[in-house]
XYZ file of C-alpha atoms in Angstrom:
554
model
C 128.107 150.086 78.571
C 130.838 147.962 79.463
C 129.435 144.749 81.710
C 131.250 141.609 82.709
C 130.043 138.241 81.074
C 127.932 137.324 84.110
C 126.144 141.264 84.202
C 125.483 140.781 80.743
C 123.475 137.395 80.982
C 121.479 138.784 84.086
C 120.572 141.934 81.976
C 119.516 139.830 79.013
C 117.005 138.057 81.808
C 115.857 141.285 82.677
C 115.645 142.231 79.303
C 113.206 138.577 78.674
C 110.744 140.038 81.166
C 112.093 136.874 83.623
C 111.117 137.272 87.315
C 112.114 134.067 88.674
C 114.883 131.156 88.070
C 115.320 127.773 89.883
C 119.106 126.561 89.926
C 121.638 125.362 92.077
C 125.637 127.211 92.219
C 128.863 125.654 91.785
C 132.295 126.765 90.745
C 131.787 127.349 87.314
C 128.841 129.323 87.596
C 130.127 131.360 90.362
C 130.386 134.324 88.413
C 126.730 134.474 87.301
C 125.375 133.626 90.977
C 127.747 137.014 92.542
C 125.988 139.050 89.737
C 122.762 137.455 90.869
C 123.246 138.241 94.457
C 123.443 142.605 93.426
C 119.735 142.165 91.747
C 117.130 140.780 93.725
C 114.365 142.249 91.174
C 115.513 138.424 89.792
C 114.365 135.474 92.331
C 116.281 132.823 92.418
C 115.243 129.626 93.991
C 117.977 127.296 95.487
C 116.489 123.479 94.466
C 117.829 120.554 96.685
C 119.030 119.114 93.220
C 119.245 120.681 89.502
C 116.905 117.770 87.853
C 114.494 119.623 90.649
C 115.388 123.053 88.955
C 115.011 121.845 85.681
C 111.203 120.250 86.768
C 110.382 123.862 88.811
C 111.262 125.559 85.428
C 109.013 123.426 83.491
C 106.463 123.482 85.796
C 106.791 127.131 86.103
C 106.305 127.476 82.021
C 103.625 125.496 81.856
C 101.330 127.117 84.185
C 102.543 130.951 83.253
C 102.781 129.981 79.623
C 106.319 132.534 80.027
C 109.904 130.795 79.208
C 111.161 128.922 82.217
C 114.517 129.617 83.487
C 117.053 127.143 85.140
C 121.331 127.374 85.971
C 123.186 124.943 86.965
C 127.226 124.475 86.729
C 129.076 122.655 85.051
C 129.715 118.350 84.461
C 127.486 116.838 87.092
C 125.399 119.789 87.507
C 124.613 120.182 84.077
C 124.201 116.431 83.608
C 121.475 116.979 86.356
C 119.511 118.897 84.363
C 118.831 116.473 81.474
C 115.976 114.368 82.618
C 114.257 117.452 83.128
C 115.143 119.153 79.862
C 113.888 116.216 78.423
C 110.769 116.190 79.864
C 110.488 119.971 78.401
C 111.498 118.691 74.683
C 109.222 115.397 74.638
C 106.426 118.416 76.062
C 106.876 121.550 74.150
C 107.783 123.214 76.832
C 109.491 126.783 76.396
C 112.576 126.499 78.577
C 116.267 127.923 78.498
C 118.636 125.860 80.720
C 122.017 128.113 81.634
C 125.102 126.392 82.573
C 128.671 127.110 83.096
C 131.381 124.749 81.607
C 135.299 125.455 82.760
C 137.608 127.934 80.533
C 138.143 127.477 76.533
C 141.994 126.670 77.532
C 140.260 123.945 79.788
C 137.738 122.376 77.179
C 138.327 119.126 75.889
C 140.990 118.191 78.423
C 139.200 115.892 80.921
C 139.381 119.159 83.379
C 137.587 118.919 86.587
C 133.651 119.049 86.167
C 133.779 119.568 82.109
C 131.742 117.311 80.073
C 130.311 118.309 76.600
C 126.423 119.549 78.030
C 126.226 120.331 74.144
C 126.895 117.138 72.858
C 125.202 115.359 75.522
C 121.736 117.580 75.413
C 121.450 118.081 71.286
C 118.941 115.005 71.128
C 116.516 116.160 73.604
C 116.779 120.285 73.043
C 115.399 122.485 70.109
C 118.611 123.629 70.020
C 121.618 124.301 72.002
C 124.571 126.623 72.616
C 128.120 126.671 73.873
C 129.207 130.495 74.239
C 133.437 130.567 74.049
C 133.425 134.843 73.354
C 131.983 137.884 75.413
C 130.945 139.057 71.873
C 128.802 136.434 71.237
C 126.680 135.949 74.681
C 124.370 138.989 74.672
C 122.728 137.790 71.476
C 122.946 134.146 71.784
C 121.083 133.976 75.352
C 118.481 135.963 73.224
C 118.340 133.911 70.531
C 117.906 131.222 73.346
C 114.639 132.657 74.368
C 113.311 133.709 70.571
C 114.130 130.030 69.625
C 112.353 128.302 72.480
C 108.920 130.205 72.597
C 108.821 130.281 68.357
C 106.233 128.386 66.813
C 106.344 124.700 68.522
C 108.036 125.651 72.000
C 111.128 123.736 73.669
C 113.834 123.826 75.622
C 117.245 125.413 74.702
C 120.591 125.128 76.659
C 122.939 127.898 76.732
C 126.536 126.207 78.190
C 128.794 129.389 78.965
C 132.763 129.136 79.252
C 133.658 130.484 83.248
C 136.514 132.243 81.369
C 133.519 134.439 79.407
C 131.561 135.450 82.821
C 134.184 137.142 84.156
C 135.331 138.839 80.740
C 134.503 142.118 79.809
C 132.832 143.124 77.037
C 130.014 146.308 75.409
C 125.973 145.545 76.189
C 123.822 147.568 75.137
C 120.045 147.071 75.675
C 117.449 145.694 73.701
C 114.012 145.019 73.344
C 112.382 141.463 72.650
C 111.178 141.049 68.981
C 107.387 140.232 69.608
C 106.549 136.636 68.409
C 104.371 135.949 65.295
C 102.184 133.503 65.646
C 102.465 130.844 62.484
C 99.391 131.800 59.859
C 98.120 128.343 58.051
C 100.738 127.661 54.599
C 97.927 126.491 52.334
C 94.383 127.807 51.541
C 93.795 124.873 49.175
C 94.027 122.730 52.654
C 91.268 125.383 54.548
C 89.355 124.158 51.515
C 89.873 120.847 51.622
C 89.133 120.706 55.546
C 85.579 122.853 55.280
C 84.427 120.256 52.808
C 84.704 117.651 55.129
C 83.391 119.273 58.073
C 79.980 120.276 56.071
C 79.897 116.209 54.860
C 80.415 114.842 58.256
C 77.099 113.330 60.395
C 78.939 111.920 63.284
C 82.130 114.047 63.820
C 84.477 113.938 66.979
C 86.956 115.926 68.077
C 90.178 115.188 69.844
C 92.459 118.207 71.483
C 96.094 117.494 72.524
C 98.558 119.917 74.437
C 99.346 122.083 71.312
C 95.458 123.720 71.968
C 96.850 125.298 75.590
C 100.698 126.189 74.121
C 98.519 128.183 71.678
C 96.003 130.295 73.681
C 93.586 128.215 71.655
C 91.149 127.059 74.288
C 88.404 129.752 73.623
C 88.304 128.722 69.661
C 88.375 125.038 70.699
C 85.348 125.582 72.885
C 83.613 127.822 69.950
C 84.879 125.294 67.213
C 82.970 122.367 69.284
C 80.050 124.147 69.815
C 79.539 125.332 65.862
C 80.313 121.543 65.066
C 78.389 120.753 67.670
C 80.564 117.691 67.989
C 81.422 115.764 71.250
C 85.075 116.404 72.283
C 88.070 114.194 73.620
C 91.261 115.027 75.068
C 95.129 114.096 75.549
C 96.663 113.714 79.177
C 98.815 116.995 77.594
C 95.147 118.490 76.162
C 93.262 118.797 79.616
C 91.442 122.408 79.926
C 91.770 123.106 76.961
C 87.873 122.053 76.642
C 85.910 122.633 79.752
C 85.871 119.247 81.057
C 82.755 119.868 82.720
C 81.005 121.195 79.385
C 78.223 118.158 78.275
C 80.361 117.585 74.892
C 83.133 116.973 76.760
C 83.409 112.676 76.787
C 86.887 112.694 78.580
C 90.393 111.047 77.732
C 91.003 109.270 74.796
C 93.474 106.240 74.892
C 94.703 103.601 76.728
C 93.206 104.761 80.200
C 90.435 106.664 78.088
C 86.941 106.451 79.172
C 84.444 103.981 77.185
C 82.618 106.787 75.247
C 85.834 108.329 74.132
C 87.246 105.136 72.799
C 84.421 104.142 70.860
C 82.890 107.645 69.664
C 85.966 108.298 67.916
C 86.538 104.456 66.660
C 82.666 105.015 65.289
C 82.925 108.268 63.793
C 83.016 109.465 59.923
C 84.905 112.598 61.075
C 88.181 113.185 63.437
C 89.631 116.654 64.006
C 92.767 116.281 65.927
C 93.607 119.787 67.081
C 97.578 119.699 68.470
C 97.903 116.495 69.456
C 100.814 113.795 67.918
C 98.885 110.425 67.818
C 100.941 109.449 70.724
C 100.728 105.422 71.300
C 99.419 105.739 74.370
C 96.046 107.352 72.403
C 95.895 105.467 68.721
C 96.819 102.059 70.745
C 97.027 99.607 67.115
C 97.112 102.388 65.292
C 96.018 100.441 61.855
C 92.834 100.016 63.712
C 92.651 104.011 64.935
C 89.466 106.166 63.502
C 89.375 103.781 61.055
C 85.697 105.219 59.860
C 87.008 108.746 59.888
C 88.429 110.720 57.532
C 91.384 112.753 59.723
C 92.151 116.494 60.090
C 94.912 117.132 61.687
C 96.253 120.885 62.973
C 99.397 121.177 63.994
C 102.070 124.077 64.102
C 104.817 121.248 63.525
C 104.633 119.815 59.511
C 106.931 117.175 60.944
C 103.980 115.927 63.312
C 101.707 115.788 59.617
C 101.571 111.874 59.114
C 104.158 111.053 61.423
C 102.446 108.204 63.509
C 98.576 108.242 61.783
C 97.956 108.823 58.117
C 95.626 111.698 58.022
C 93.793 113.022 55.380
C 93.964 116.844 55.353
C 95.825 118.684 57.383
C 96.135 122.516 58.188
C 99.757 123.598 59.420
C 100.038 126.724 61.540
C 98.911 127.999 64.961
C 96.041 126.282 66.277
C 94.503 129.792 67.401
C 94.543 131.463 64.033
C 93.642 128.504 62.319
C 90.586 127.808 64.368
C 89.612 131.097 64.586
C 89.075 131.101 60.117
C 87.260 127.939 60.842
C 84.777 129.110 62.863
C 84.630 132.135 60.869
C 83.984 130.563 57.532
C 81.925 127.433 59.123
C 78.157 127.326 58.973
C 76.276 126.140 62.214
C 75.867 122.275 62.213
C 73.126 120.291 64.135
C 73.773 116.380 65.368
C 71.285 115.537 67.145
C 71.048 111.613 66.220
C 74.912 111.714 66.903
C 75.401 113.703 70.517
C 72.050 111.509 71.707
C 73.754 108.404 71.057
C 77.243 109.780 72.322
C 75.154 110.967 75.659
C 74.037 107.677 75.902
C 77.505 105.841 75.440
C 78.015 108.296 78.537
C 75.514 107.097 80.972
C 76.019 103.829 79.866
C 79.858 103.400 80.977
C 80.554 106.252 83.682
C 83.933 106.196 85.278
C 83.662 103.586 88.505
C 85.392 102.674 91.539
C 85.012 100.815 94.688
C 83.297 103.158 96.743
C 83.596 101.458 100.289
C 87.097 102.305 100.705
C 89.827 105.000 100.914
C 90.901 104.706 96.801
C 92.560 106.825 94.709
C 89.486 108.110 92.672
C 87.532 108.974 95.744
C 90.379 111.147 97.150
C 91.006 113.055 93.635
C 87.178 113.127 93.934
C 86.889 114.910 97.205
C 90.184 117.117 96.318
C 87.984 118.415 93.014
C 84.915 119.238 95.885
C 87.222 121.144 98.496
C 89.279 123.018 95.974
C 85.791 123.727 93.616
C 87.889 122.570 90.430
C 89.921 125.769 90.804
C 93.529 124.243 91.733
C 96.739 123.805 89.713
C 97.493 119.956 89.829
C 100.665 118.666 89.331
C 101.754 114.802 88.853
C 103.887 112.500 88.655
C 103.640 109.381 86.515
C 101.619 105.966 87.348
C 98.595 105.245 89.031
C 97.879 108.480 90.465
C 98.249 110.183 87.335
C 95.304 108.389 85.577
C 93.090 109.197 88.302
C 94.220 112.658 88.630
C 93.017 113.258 84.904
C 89.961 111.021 84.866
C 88.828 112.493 87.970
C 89.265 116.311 88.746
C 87.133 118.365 86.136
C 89.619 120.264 84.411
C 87.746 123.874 83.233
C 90.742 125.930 82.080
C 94.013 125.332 80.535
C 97.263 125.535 82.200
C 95.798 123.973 85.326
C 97.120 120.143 84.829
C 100.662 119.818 84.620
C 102.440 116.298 83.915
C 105.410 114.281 82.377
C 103.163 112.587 79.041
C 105.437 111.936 76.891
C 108.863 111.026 78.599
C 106.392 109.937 81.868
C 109.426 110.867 83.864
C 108.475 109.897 87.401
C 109.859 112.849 90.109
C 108.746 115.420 88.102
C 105.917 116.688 90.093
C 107.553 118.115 93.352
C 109.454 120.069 91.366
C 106.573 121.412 88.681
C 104.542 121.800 91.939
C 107.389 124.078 93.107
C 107.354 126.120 90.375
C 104.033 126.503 89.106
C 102.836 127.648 92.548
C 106.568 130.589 91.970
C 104.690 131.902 89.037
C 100.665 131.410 90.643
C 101.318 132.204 94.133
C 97.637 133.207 94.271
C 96.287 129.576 92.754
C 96.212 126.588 95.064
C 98.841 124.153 93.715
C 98.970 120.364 94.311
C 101.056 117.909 93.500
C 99.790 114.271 93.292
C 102.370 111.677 93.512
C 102.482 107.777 94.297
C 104.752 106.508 96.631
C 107.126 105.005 93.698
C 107.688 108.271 92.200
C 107.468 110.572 95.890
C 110.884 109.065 96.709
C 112.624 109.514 93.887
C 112.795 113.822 94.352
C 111.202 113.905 98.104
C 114.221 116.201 99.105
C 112.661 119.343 97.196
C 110.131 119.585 100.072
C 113.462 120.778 101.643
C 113.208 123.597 98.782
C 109.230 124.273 99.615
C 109.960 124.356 103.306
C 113.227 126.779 103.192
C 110.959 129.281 100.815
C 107.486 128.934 103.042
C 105.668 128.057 99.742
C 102.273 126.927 100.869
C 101.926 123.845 98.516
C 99.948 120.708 99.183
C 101.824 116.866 98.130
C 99.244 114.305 98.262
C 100.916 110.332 98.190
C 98.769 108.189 97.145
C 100.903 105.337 99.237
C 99.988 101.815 98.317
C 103.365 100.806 99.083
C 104.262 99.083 95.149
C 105.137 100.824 91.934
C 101.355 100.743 91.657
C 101.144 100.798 87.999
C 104.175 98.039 86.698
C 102.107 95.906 89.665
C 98.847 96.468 87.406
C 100.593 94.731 84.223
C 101.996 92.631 86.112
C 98.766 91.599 87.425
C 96.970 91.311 84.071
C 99.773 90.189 81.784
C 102.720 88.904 83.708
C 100.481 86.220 85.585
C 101.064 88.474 89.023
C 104.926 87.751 88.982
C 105.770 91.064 91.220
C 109.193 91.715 90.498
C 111.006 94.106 92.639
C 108.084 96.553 92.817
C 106.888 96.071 96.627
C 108.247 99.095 98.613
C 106.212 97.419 101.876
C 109.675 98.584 104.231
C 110.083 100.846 106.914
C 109.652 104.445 105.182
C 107.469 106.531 107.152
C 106.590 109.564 104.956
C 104.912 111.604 107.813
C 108.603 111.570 109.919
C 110.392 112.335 106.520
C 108.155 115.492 105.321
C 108.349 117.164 109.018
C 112.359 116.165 109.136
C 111.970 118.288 105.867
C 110.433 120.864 107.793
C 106.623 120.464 106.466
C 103.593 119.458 108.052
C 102.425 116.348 107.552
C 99.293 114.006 108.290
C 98.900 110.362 107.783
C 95.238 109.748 106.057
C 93.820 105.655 106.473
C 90.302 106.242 106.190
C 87.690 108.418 104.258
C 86.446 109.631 107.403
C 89.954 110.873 107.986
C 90.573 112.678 104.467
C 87.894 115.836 104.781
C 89.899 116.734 108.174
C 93.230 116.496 106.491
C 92.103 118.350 103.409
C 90.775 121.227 105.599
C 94.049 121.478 107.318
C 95.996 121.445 103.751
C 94.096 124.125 102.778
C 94.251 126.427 105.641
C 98.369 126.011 105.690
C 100.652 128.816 105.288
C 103.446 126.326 104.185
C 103.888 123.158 102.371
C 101.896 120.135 103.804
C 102.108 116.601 102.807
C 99.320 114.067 103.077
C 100.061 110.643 103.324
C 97.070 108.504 101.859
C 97.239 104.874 102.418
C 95.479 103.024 99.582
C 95.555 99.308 98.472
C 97.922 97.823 97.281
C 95.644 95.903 93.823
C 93.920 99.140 93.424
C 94.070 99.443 89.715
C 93.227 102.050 86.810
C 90.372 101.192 84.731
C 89.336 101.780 81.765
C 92.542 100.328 80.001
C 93.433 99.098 76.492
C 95.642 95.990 76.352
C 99.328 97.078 74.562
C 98.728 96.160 70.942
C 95.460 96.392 70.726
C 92.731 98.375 69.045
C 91.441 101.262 71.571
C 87.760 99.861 70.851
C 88.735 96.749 72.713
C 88.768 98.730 76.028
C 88.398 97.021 79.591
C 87.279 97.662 82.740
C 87.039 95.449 86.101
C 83.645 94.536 85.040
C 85.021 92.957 82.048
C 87.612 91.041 83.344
């Protein structure tokens, strides 16, 4: 049939299976938003800004494990988008951005609102498009959407000419190839790996995000329990162990717990099951595992000895992979080695100042009046240590956060969008202060849509966690990261059309909870907390991540 350049991109969304995309119009992308407006099987969310659209896309991927899908138009719009595509790429996350750029008679000639998306987003996208003939959109968009939920997910930008919505051209419709998951390359390395899991006495294993991106939690709880090793996770890896399972230890890193740190510096086996030896987990990474041999499994061979020399590897999908393991594995026994690890455990639980309204206690009593069974968003800092140190994670796709750009903002938006494709889950976003202000204006975008999310600020009034180095290695020189002014966060969330409630007390936080949870629309909870409050356990930058401290230690 013969469509129009902007029919034929909303057909190829129908086509994706996508229910639901986040953007914001503008004269370039007129033409898609009129076709948009004649199917409303399609729901589009207006965002107060398009790095929001690009965060309720991600946010939206991450919990639904579908392709996110954002628009925006073209020069500043576009440019909008990147810190959020970014986020996606440093992630995995499977996401196809859409933008409009001006006419091909109009490209390259400083016209109003062009700028070269392409050229600006090919660092930080799995790959990226710019569409210039009807001919070639139908099967580009879906080779956007192939490309970024193949084998090690990502973003992908598709930057249309306005000249090729409104041209005419032949669609005709197609189903989505189904995607094959990646089989392991090498049975010499299944080999190799097997013979060190039936030599090892103390193993440990350590799950990153690339577990949950590949439907792997099942065989990572069944691999654990036939290894019957103790298990550690990324910030990216939580649920995809139960977290409340007694061979879970917790985070691994430079706000990893005690047992984490120095199970895995003490054992003579490592499996690291989708995870990229980030720095924030090896801290000096000459000194990382460094009585282990290392497995690593990865679907990415350019992850294989990237950061950490390892000494097998198995390179494929984590699901298929671990499910041959477990197959082919006999049952092991550690009893010497969990008994000491259980000990490590009750020897250095997680603490806090219990007296007072902190930051633990509050993700603590969040965990109680939601039973573990929310969707928790974050943004970066403080807040987003406690949030994974404290709330039991059981299932993946329930903790969504920035790790590896750490973009601060990004919550709001996730929140947003992760509650679009859940609307039955609870969804909370947890946010400090610092990062609440920077995309605040998306509760405008909750509020217009009645979607019945709850934003919890943990308000200490500083950039909570550049005031915790600077208290422990800048000899408490605070620059420029007081925010002790005239804000009031309760009068901004209800100008934005949400309820709000100011919490100062513990007494006052069950209340304000209840009320959360009983809302029909977004609410925002404004927790005051102190100011020195600080995240413990921590590694010192450089160091080895057995020389872990915590406030006792100081």
């Amino acid at each position: 049939m013969q469509l129009t350049g902007s029919e034929i991109v909303v057909e190829c969304l129908k086509e994706q299976g996508v229910d639901t995309v986040f953007g914001y119009p503008g004269g370039s992308i007129l033409n898609i938003y009129d076709a948009l407006y004649k199917h409303e099987e399609i729901r589009h969310i207006l965002t107060s800004h398009e790095q929001g659209a690009a965060h309720a896309a991600d946010g939206y991927a991450r919990s639904t494990g579908k392709v996110g899908v954002c628009l925006a138009t073209s020069g500043p719009g576009a440019t909008n988008l990147v810190t959020g595509i970014a986020t996606a790429y440093m992630d995995s996350v499977p996401m196809v951005a859409i933008t409009c750029n001006v006419g091909v008679p109009l490209l390259g000639k400083d016209s109003f609102q062009e700028i070269d998306i392409v050229g600006v987003t090919m660092p930080i996208t799995k790959h990226n498009y710019i569409v210039k003939k009807i001919d070639d959109l139908a099967k580009t968009i879906r080779k956007a959407f192939k490309i970024a939920k193949t084998g090690r997910p990502g973003p992908v930008l598709v930057d249309i000419t306005k000249d090729v919505t409104a041209a005419v051209g032949e669609y005709i419709k197609e189903t989505p190839e189904a995607i094959e998951r990646k089989p392991l390359a090498n049975s010499e390395d299944m080999e190799k790996v097997l013979n060190y899991i039936s030599q090892a006495k103390k193993p440990y294993i350590f799950v990153g995000g690339g577990a949950i991106i590949s439907d792997a939690s099942e065989e990572v709880n069944e691999f654990a329990k036939k290894l019957d090793a103790p298990v550690c996770d990324s910030l990216m890896g939580k649920g995809a162990f139960d977290g409340t399972d007694p061979l879970y230890t917790g985070m691994l890193g430079m706000h990893g717990t005690k047992t984490a740190n120095y199970g895995v510096t003490e054992c003579d086996l490592l499996v690291v099951i989708g995870a990229r030896f980030s720095d924030r987990v090896t801290g000096n990474v000459n000194k990382f595992a460094k009585n282990a041999k290392i497995i690593q499994i990865d679907v990415d061979a350019a992850e294989i000895n990237k950061n950490v020399l390892v000494d097998a590897c198995l390179i494929g999908d984590a699901k298929l992979i671990l499910r041959e393991l477990c197959d082919r594995m006999k049952q092991h026994e550690n009893k010497e080695w969990i008994g000491h690890i259980k000990n490590m455990m009750q020897t250095y639980p997680l603490t806090y100042n219990k007296e007072a309204l902190t930051g633990p206690y509050i993700i603590e009593k969040l965990y109680d009046a939601t039973k573990g069974q929310a969707i928790i968003t974050t943004d970066v800092g403080q807040h987003q240590m406690w949030a994974a140190q404290y709330y039991k994670y059981t299932s993946p796709r329930t903790f969504l956060s920035s790790g590896g750009l750490g973009t601060m903002g990004y919550g709001l938006g996730a929140c947003i969008g992760a509650k679009a494709g859940n609307p039955d889950k609870i969804v909370i976003n947890i946010a400090g202060d610092g990062c609440f202000r920077m995309n605040l204006n998306e509760l405008a975008t909750a509020s217009r849509y009645n979607i019945p999310i709850i934003q919890i600020v943990l308000n200490n009034h500083v950039l909570g966690m550049v005031r915790q180095w600077q208290t422990l290695f800048y000899g408490a020189r605070y620059s420029h990261t007081v925010l002790n002014d005239k804000v009031d966060f309760v009068k901004v969330s209800e100008g934005l059309g949400c309820e709000a409630y100011r919490v100062t007390s513990k007494e006052e936080l069950d209340a304000a909870l209840e009320k959360a949870l009983q809302a029909k629309g977004p609410v925002v909870l404004d927790c005051l907390i102190d100011s020195d409050d600080k995240v413990f356990p921590m590694v010192p930058p450089a160091a080895a991540i057995e020389e872990v401290f915590d406030q006792s230690d100081i």
